Tab-separated table of C-alpha atoms in Angstrom:
chain	number	residue	atom	x	y	z
A	85	MET	CA	-182.555	140.078	13.627
A	86	ALA	CA	-181.910	141.535	17.079
A	87	ASN	CA	-181.647	137.867	19.060
A	88	ALA	CA	-179.371	136.509	16.109
A	89	PRO	CA	-176.534	134.846	17.928
A	90	LEU	CA	-173.009	136.280	17.075
A	91	VAL	CA	-171.315	133.241	16.656
A	92	ASP	CA	-172.000	130.325	14.242
A	93	ALA	CA	-171.870	126.749	14.051
A	94	LEU	CA	-168.046	126.704	13.973
A	95	ASP	CA	-167.504	129.212	16.605
A	96	ALA	CA	-169.808	127.355	18.870
A	97	LYS	CA	-167.840	123.984	18.423
A	98	ILE	CA	-164.687	125.880	19.341
A	99	LEU	CA	-166.454	127.348	22.141
A	100	ARG	CA	-168.106	123.779	23.030
A	101	ALA	CA	-164.268	122.698	23.142
A	102	LEU	CA	-163.110	125.579	25.073
A	103	ASN	CA	-165.618	125.139	27.504
A	104	ASP	CA	-164.986	121.464	28.161
A	105	ASP	CA	-160.943	122.531	28.715
A	106	PRO	CA	-160.537	126.203	29.260
A	107	ARG	CA	-156.848	125.618	29.429
A	108	ALA	CA	-156.766	123.995	26.000
A	109	THR	CA	-154.076	124.889	23.365
A	110	VAL	CA	-154.909	126.170	20.222
A	111	ARG	CA	-153.614	123.015	18.842
A	112	ALA	CA	-155.566	121.056	21.073
A	113	LEU	CA	-158.787	122.918	20.232
A	114	ALA	CA	-157.898	122.221	16.564
A	115	ASP	CA	-157.547	118.584	17.272
A	116	THR	CA	-160.638	118.319	19.144
A	117	THR	CA	-162.747	120.473	16.699
A	118	ARG	CA	-161.228	118.690	13.559
A	119	LEU	CA	-160.355	122.707	12.430
A	120	SER	CA	-157.208	123.664	11.129
A	121	ARG	CA	-155.077	125.702	13.732
A	122	ASN	CA	-155.375	128.716	11.808
A	123	THR	CA	-158.942	128.834	11.449
A	124	VAL	CA	-159.128	128.263	15.212
A	125	GLN	CA	-156.558	131.026	16.002
A	126	ALA	CA	-158.831	133.380	13.898
A	127	ARG	CA	-161.908	132.407	15.246
A	128	LEU	CA	-160.638	132.714	18.675
A	129	ALA	CA	-159.236	136.267	17.983
A	130	LYS	CA	-162.226	137.261	16.542
A	131	LEU	CA	-164.373	136.206	19.295
A	132	GLU	CA	-162.000	137.832	21.830
A	133	GLY	CA	-162.271	141.170	20.044
A	134	SER	CA	-165.915	141.203	19.959
A	135	GLY	CA	-166.197	140.446	23.728
A	136	VAL	CA	-167.794	137.033	23.469
A	137	LEU	CA	-164.790	135.575	25.042
A	138	ARG	CA	-164.925	137.182	28.542
A	139	PRO	CA	-162.375	137.142	31.406
A	140	PHE	CA	-161.368	133.958	33.447
A	141	ASP	CA	-162.002	135.405	37.166
A	142	ARG	CA	-165.507	134.023	36.780
A	143	ARG	CA	-164.423	130.743	37.643
A	144	ILE	CA	-162.555	131.531	40.787
A	145	ASP	CA	-164.590	130.663	43.791
A	146	PRO	CA	-164.801	133.736	46.239
A	147	THR	CA	-164.448	131.256	49.281
A	148	ALA	CA	-160.817	130.164	48.207
A	149	LEU	CA	-160.422	134.110	48.754
A	150	GLY	CA	-161.773	134.301	52.440
A	151	TYR	CA	-165.630	135.346	50.883
A	152	PRO	CA	-167.595	132.349	51.710
A	153	LEU	CA	-171.095	134.521	51.874
A	154	THR	CA	-172.644	135.661	48.542
A	155	ALA	CA	-175.526	138.141	48.793
A	156	PHE	CA	-177.613	139.756	46.145
A	157	ILE	CA	-178.368	143.317	46.945
A	158	LEU	CA	-181.664	144.893	45.260
A	159	THR	CA	-181.727	148.406	45.112
A	160	ARG	CA	-183.795	151.639	44.318
A	161	VAL	CA	-181.844	154.538	43.040
A	162	THR	CA	-182.118	158.060	41.895
A	163	GLN	CA	-181.917	157.346	37.939
A	164	ARG	CA	-180.030	160.562	37.199
A	165	LYS	CA	-177.495	159.481	39.490
A	166	LEU	CA	-177.112	156.062	38.081
A	167	GLU	CA	-173.394	156.865	36.682
A	168	GLN	CA	-172.225	158.234	40.156
A	169	ILE	CA	-173.819	155.150	41.563
A	170	ALA	CA	-171.918	152.776	39.378
A	171	ASP	CA	-168.756	154.471	39.943
A	172	ALA	CA	-169.105	154.291	43.724
A	173	LEU	CA	-170.214	150.694	43.734
A	174	ARG	CA	-166.874	149.955	41.706
A	175	GLN	CA	-164.993	151.369	44.830
A	176	ILE	CA	-166.346	148.855	46.701
A	177	ARG	CA	-163.990	145.720	46.370
A	178	GLU	CA	-166.690	143.175	47.417
A	179	VAL	CA	-169.270	144.200	44.819
A	180	VAL	CA	-168.402	141.497	42.337
A	181	GLU	CA	-171.243	142.592	39.675
A	182	VAL	CA	-174.129	144.981	39.206
A	183	HIS	CA	-176.779	144.562	36.752
A	184	GLY	CA	-179.598	147.483	35.852
A	185	LEU	CA	-182.991	145.993	36.278
A	186	GLY	CA	-186.333	147.139	34.793
A	187	GLY	CA	-189.216	147.090	37.143
A	188	VAL	CA	-189.807	147.968	40.892
A	189	ASN	CA	-185.961	147.913	41.697
A	190	ASP	CA	-183.205	149.663	39.617
A	191	LEU	CA	-180.055	147.631	40.422
A	192	LEU	CA	-179.065	144.090	41.494
A	193	ILE	CA	-175.971	143.840	43.317
A	194	GLN	CA	-174.026	140.780	43.820
A	195	VAL	CA	-171.524	140.804	46.898
A	196	VAL	CA	-169.329	138.705	48.777
A	197	ALA	CA	-168.400	138.668	52.489
A	198	ARG	CA	-166.507	137.192	55.114
A	199	GLU	CA	-169.532	136.686	57.675
A	200	ALA	CA	-172.533	138.235	58.657
A	201	ASP	CA	-171.011	141.477	60.143
A	202	ASP	CA	-169.323	142.092	57.214
A	203	LEU	CA	-172.157	141.712	55.057
A	204	TYR	CA	-174.052	144.071	57.268
A	205	ARG	CA	-171.114	146.478	56.972
A	206	ILE	CA	-171.257	145.945	52.959
A	207	ALA	CA	-174.819	146.605	52.761
A	208	GLY	CA	-174.547	149.800	54.915
A	209	GLN	CA	-171.520	151.023	52.578
A	210	ILE	CA	-174.045	150.555	49.491
A	211	LEU	CA	-177.050	152.197	51.173
A	212	GLY	CA	-174.638	154.924	51.959
A	213	VAL	CA	-173.689	155.783	48.324
A	214	ASP	CA	-175.370	159.175	47.186
A	215	GLY	CA	-178.333	158.508	45.228
A	216	VAL	CA	-179.171	154.977	46.850
A	217	GLU	CA	-182.879	155.214	48.138
A	218	GLN	CA	-183.343	151.519	49.323
A	219	THR	CA	-181.926	148.272	49.429
A	220	THR	CA	-183.223	144.700	50.030
A	221	THR	CA	-180.433	141.965	50.968
A	222	ALA	CA	-181.056	138.645	50.067
A	223	LEU	CA	-178.144	135.991	51.265
A	224	VAL	CA	-177.772	133.048	48.978
A	225	MET	CA	-178.032	130.019	50.956
A	226	GLN	CA	-177.243	127.079	48.154
A	227	LYS	CA	-176.175	127.369	44.466
A	228	LEU	CA	-178.738	125.284	42.741
A	229	VAL	CA	-177.529	125.729	39.156
A	230	GLU	CA	-173.909	126.730	38.364
A	231	PHE	CA	-173.561	129.196	35.645
A	232	ARG	CA	-173.279	127.546	32.417
A	233	LEU	CA	-173.612	128.141	28.753
A	234	THR	CA	-173.039	124.718	27.555
A	235	PRO	CA	-176.704	123.732	26.377
A	236	LEU	CA	-176.596	126.995	24.360
A	237	ILE	CA	-173.260	126.562	22.880
A	238	THR	CA	-174.231	123.011	21.850
A	239	GLU	CA	-177.639	123.987	20.346
A	240	ILE	CA	-175.876	126.298	18.075
A	241	ALA	CA	-172.923	123.958	17.273
A	242	GLU	CA	-175.567	121.133	16.036
A	243	GLY	CA	-177.387	123.686	14.212
A	244	ARG	CA	-180.569	123.358	16.390
A	245	HIS	CA	-180.769	127.252	17.117
A	246	GLY	CA	-183.898	128.643	15.653
């Protein structure tokens, strides 16, 4: 089954506890989940090794770093240059995430900027990448739903994943 989760109910209980307290020690997670420390440690190692647990830098607010503006840049590219384009985008420090898309646009690029002129410069830098054909910039005005996985983790932890 292609859509089967990589985590089971036990993993999900650990992930839910870790999500509630990202700085929790293995001992604290064991206490919260009522599992042995060895079980929690082994499960965390497995989750880290398989890429389920990602780096924590997603939790840093770019505003604290002096980048209060967030924008998404929809981009059309020359497909055969996709690898070169990705390499070039990695070199632009304000590019925080890039997704390959299906449909009319090829990439969704999330960027942060210090102010409007800075965003204009960044968008121009992206447009200047060899193979980028067209961009459309959308400025984030307000975040309405924060990144979250708790409802999905809870569903698995409680055995309701179907």
